[in-house]
Short mmCIF file of C-alpha atoms in Angstrom, two decimals:
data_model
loop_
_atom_site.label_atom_id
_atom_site.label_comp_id
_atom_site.label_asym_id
_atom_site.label_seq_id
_atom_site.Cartn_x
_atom_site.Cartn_y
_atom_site.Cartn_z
CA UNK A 17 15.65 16.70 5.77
CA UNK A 18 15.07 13.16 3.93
CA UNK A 19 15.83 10.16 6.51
CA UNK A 20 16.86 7.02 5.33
CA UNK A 21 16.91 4.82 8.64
CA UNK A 22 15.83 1.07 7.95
CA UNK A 23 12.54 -0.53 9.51
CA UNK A 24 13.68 -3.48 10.39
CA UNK A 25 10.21 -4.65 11.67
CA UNK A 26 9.09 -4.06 8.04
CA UNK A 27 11.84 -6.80 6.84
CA UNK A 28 10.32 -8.83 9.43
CA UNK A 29 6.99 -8.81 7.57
CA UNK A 30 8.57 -9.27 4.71
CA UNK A 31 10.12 -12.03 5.89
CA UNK A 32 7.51 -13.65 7.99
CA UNK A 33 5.50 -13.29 4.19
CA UNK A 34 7.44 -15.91 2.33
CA UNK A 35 7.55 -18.04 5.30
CA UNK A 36 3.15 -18.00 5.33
CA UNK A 37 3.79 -18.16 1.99
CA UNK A 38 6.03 -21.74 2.17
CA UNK A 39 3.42 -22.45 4.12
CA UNK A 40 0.52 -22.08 2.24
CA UNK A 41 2.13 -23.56 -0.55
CA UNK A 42 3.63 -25.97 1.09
CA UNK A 43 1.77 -27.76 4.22
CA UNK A 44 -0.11 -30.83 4.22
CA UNK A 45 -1.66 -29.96 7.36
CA UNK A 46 -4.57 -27.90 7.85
CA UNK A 47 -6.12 -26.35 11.23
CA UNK A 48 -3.61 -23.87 12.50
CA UNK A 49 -1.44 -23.71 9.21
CA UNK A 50 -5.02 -22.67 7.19
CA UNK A 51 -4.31 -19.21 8.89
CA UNK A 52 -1.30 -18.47 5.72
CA UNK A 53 -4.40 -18.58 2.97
CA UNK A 54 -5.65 -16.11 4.78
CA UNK A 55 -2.29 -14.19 5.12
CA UNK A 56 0.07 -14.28 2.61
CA UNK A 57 -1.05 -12.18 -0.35
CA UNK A 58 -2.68 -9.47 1.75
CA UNK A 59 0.46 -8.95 3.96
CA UNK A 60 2.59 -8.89 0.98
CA UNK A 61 0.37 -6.08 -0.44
CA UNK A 62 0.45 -4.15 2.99
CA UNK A 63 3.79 -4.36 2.94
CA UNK A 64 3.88 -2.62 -0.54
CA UNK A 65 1.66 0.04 0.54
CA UNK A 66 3.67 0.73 3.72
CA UNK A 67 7.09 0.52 2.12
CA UNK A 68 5.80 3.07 -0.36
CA UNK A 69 4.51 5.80 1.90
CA UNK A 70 7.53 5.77 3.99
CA UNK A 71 9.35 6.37 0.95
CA UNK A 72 7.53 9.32 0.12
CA UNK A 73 7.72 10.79 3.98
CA UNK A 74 11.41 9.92 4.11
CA UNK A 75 12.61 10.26 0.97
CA UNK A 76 10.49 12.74 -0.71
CA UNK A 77 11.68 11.81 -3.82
CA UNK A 78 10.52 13.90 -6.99
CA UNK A 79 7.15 12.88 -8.72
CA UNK A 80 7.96 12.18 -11.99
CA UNK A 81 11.20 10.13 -10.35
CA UNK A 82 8.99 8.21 -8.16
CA UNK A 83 6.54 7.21 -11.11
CA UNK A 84 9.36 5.81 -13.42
CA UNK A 85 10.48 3.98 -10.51
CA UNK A 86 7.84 2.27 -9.70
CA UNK A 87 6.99 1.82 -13.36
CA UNK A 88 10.27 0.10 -14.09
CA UNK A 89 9.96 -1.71 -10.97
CA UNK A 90 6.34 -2.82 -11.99
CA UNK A 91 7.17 -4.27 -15.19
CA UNK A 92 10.27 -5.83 -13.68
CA UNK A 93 7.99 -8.02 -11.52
CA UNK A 94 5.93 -9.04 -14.12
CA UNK A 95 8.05 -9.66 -16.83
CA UNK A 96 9.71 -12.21 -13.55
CA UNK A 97 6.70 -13.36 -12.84
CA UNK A 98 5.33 -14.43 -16.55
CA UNK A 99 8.60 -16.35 -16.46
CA UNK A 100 8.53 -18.23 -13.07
CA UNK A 101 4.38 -19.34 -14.10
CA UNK A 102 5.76 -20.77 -17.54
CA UNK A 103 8.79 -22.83 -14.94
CA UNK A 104 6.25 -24.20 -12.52
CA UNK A 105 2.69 -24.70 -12.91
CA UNK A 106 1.76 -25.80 -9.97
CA UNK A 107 2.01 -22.18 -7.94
CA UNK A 108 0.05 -19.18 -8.67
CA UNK A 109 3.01 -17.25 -9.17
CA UNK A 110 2.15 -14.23 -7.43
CA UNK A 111 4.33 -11.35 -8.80
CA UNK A 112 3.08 -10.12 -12.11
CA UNK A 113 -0.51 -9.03 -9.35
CA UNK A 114 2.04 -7.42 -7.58
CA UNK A 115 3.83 -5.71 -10.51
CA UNK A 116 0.75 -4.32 -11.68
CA UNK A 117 -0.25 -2.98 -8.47
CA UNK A 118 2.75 -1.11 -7.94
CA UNK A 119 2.09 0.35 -11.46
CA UNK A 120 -1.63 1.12 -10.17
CA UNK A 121 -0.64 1.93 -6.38
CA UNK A 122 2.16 4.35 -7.12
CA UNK A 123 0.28 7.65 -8.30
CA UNK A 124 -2.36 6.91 -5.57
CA UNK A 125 0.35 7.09 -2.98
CA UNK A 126 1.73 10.58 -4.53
CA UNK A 127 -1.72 12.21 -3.77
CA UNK A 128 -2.75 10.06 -0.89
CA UNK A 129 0.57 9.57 1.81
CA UNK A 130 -0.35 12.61 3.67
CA UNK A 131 -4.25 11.79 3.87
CA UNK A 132 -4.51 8.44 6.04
CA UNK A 133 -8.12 9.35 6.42
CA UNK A 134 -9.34 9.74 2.58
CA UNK A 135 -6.89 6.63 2.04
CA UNK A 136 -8.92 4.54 4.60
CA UNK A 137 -12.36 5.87 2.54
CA UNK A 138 -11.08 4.68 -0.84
CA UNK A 139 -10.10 1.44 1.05
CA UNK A 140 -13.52 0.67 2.28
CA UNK A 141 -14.77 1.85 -1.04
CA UNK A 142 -12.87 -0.33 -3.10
CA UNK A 143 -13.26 -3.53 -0.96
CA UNK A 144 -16.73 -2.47 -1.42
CA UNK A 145 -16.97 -1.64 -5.06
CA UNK A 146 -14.25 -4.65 -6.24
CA UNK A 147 -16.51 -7.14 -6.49
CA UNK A 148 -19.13 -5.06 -8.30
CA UNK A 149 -16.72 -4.30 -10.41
CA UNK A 150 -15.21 -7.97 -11.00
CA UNK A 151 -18.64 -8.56 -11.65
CA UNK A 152 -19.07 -6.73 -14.60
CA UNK A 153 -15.96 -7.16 -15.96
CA UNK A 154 -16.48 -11.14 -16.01
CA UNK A 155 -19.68 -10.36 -17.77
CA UNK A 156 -18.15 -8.48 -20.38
CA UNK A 157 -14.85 -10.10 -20.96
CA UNK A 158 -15.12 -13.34 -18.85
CA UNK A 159 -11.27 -14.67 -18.34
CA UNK A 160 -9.26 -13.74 -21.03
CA UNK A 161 -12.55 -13.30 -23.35
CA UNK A 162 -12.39 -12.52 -26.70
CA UNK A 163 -9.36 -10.38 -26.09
CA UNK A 164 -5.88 -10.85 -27.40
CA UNK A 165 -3.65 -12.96 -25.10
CA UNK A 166 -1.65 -9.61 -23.56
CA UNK A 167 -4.71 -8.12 -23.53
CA UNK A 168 -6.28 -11.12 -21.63
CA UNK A 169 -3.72 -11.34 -18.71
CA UNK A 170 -3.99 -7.79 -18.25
CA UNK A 171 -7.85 -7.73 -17.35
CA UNK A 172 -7.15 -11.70 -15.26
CA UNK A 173 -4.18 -9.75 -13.20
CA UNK A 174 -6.62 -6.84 -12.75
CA UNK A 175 -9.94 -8.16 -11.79
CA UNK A 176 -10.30 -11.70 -12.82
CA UNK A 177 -7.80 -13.91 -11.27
CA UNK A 178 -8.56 -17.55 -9.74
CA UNK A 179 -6.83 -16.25 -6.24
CA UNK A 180 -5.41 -13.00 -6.89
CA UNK A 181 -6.47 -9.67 -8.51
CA UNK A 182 -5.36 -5.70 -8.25
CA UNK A 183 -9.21 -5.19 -7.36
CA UNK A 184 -8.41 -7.22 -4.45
CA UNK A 185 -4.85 -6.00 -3.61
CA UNK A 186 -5.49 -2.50 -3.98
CA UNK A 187 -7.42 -1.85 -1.39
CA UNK A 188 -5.04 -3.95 1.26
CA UNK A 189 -2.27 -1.70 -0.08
CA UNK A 190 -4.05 1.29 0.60
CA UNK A 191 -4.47 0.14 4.45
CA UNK A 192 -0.77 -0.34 4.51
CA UNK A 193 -0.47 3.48 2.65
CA UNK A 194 -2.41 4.49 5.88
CA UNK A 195 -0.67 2.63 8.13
CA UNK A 196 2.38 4.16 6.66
CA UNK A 197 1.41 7.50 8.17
CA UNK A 198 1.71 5.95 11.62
CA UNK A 199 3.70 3.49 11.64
CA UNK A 200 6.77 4.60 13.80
CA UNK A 201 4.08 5.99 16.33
CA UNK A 202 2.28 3.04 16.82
CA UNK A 203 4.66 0.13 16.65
CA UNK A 204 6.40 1.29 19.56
CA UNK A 205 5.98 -1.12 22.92
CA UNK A 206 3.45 -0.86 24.42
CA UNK A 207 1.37 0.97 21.83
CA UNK A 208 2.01 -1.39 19.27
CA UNK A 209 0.63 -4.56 21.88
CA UNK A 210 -2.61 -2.74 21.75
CA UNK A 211 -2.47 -1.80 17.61
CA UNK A 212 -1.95 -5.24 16.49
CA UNK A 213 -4.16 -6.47 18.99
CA UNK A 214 -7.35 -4.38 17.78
CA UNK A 215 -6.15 -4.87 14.45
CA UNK A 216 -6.12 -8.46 14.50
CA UNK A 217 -9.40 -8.64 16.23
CA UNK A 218 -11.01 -6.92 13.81
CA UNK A 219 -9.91 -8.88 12.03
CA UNK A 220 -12.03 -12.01 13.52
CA UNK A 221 -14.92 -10.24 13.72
CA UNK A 222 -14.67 -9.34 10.19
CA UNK A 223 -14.12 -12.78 8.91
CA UNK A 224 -16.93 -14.17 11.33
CA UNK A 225 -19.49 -11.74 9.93
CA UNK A 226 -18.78 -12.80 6.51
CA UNK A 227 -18.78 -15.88 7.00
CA UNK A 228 -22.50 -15.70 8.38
CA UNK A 229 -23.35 -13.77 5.18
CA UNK A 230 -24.41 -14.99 1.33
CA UNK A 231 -20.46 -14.13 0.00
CA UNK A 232 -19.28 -15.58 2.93
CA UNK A 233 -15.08 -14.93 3.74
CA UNK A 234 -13.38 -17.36 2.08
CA UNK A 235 -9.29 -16.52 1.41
CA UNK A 236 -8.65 -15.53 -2.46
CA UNK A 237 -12.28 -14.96 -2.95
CA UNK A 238 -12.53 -11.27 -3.11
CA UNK A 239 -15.74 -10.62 -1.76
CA UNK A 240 -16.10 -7.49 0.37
CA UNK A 241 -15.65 -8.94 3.86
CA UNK A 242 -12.77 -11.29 2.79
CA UNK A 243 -10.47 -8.06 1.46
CA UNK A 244 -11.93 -6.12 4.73
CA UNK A 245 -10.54 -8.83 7.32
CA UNK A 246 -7.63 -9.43 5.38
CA UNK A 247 -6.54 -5.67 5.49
CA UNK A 248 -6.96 -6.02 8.86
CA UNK A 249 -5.21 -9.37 9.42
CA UNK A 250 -2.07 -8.18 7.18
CA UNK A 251 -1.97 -4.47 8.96
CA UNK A 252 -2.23 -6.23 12.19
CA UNK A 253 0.53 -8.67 11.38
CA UNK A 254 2.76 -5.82 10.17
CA UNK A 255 2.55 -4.12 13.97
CA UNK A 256 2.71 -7.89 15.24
CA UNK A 257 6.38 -8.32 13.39
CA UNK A 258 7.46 -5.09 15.32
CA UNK A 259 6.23 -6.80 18.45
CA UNK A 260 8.13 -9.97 17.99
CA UNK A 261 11.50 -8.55 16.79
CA UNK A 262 11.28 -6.15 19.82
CA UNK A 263 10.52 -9.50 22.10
CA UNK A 264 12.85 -11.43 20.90
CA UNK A 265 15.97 -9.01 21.21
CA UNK A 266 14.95 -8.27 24.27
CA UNK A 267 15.17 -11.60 25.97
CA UNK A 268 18.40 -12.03 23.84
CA UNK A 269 17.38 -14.11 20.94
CA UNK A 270 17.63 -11.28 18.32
CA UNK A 271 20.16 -13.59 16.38
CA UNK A 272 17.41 -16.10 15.68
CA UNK A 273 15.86 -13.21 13.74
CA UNK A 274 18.47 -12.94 11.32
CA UNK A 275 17.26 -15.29 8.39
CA UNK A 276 13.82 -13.85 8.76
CA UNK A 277 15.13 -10.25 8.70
CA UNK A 278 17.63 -11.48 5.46
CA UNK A 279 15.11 -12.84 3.65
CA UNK A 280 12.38 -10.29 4.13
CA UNK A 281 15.16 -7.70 2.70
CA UNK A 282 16.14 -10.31 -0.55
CA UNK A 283 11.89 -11.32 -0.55
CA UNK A 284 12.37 -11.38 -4.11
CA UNK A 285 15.36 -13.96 -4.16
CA UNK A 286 13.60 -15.92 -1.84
CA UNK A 287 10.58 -15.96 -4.45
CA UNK A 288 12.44 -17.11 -7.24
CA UNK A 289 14.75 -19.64 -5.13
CA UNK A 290 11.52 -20.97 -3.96
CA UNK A 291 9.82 -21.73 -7.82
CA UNK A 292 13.44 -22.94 -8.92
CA UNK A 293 13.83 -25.76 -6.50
CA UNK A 294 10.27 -26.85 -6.84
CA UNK A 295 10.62 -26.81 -10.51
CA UNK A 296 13.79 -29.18 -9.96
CA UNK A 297 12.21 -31.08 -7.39
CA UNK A 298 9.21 -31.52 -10.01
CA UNK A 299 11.59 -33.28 -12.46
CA UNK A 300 12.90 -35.42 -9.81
CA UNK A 301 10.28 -36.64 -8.12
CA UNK A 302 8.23 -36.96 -11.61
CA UNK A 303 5.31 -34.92 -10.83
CA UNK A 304 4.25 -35.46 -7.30
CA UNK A 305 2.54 -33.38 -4.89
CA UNK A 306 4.30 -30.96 -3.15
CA UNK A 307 2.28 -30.77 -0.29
CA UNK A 308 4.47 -32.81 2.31
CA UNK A 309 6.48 -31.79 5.35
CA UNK A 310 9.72 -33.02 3.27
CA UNK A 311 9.19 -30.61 0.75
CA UNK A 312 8.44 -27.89 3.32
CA UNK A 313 11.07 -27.92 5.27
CA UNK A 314 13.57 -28.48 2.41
CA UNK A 315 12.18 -25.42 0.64
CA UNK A 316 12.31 -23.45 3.82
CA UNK A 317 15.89 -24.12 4.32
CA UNK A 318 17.10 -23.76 0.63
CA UNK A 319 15.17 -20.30 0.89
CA UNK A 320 16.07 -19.12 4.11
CA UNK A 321 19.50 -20.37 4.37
CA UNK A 322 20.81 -18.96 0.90
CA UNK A 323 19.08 -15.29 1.79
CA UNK A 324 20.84 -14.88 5.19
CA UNK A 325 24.36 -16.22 3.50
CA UNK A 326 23.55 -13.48 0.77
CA UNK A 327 22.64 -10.74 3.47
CA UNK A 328 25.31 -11.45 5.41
CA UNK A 329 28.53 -11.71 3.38
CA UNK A 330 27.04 -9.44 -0.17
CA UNK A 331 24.81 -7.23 1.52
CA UNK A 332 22.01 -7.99 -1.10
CA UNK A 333 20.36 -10.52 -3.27
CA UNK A 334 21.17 -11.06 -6.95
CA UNK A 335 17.79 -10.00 -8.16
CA UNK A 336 17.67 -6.94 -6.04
CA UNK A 337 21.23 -6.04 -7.01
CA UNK A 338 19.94 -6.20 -10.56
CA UNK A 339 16.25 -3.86 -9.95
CA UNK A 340 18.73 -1.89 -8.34
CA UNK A 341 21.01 -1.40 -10.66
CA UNK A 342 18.14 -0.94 -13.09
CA UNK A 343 16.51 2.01 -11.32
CA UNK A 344 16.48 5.09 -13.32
CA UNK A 345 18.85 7.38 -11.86
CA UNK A 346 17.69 11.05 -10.48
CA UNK A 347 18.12 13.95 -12.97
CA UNK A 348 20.66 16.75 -11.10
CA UNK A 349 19.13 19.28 -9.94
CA UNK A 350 19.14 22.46 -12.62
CA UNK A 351 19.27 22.43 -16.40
CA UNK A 352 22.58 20.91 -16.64
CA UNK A 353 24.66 18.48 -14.63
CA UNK A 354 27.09 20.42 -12.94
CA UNK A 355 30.89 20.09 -14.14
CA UNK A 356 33.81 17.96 -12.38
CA UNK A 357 37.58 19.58 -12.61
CA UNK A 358 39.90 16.92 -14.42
#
């Protein structure tokens, strides 16, 4: 039988995302607050990958169904995304990489969700290959090329983006497809103290030994070791969220939770609020950096506070009520939708 229970660790991540992501944006600061380069993107694509497979185990929705969705759902994101960039310049806008790699991700994770094993091996592969591969294609095309202007974002969201790229994504996605297989298993306490620990370790150690290499590890650079530690940073930080929630209800501060658990289930709201007040905050304050605790702690309340309003008294977020509404609805099963008396 399908099961539909909710993660609530996964909203978590989700949540904890757009806060490294504020962050990263954001800060002023370096040191400590460096770490969100490093974490953002990747954990958002784990997330992906994770969210997916347990749709397939749970769910075990119909092929063709699960394609269109995440089709529809693909293009949604990037048609959002192509809008947000032309509202703010000043922010990567990260969703049309995402789009696509939903697009990309989603008839992988029909043939891979109940091989964790193969999943890993195309993982190392393509963390492996990617750069090989952005390689050529920046030899060929360089960014954008000689190609038509659709033509041209399509090969920069693929391979040949500043900070972000499928080639890079894909194979964090993949770790979370894995992870996916596992997840209620090993982010139970005190299993999951150990999981996120190695995880996150291995994380280090991956990001050291790039570092002493040629490529070196740097965050948004794509190079074999960076996508390598930051699989393992963002799977590790998944387990970690499960850690935390579990922590904090236990010692009776659950309730603090609650805006990061709202917004991690409206992430998409929270996206958009975050590019619409900078792009009013832009006209205000004609131009300025952003990077300045005033701006970060604004942002974080004006995305934080609006998601757990909207969680709490709507049950949803504007944008996901609309992909939701949106979603293709499930043929009936047989030939013919079955009659209703009058």
């Amino acid at each position: 039988m399908p099961t539909t229970r909710r993660l609530e660790g996964l909203d978590a991540a989700r949540g904890f995302a757009v806060i490294s992501m504020l962050v990263a944006h954001l800060s002023p600061a370096g040191g400590v607050f460096t770490i969100s380069e490093y974490l953002t993107a990747p954990l958002f694509a784990v997330v992906i990958g994770v969210a997916m497979g347990i749709h397939l185990a749970d769910r075990r929705p119909g092929a063709g169904q699960f394609l269109l969705e995440n089709l529809q759902r693909g293009v949604l994101l990037i048609l959002l995304g192509v809008l947000l960039q032309e509202m703010y310049f000043w922010i990567i806008v990260v969703l049309p990489y995402l789009g696509l790699l939903i697009v990309v991700l989603a008839p992988l994770a029909l043939l891979l969700h109940r091989a964790p094993l193969l999943t890993l091996g195309l993982a190392v592969a393509g963390a492996v290959l990617g750069p090989i591969v952005r390689e050529r294609v920046d030899g060929a095309w360089g960014v954008g090329g000689d190609l038509p202007a659709g033509a041209g974002d399509l090969v920069t969201w693929l391979a040949l983006g500043e900070a972000y790229r499928v080639l890079s994504f894909l194979p964090m996605a993949l770790g979370g497809l894995a992870l996916a297989t596992v997840l209620r298993r090993v982010t139970e306490v005190p299993v999951a103290y150990a999981v996120s620990g190695v995880l996150l370790a291995s994380a280090a150690v991956a990001y050291l030994l790039g570092r002493g290499s040629v490529e070196g590890s740097a965050p948004y650079s794509g190079v074999t070791a960076e996508v390598i530690g930051a699989t393992l940073l963002a799977t590790g930080a998944v387990v970690a969220s499960f850690v935390v929630l579990h922590l904090a209800r236990q010692v009776g501060l659950g309730r603090l939770l609650d805006p990061v658990l709202a917004t991690g289930r409206l992430a998409l709201t929270a996206y958009t609020l975050q590019i619409l007040y900078l792009a009013v905050l832009e006209v205000f304050r004609g131009g300025a950096s952003d990077d300045t605790w005033l701006v970060l702690v604004s942002t974080t309340v004006v995305v934080l506070g609006p998601c757990w309003a909207l969680d709490r008294w709507w049950g949803t977020g504007p944008l996901e009520w609309v992909f939701h509404r949106l979603r293709p609805t499930p043929r009936p099963a047989g030939r013919h939708a079955p009659r209703h008396a009058a």
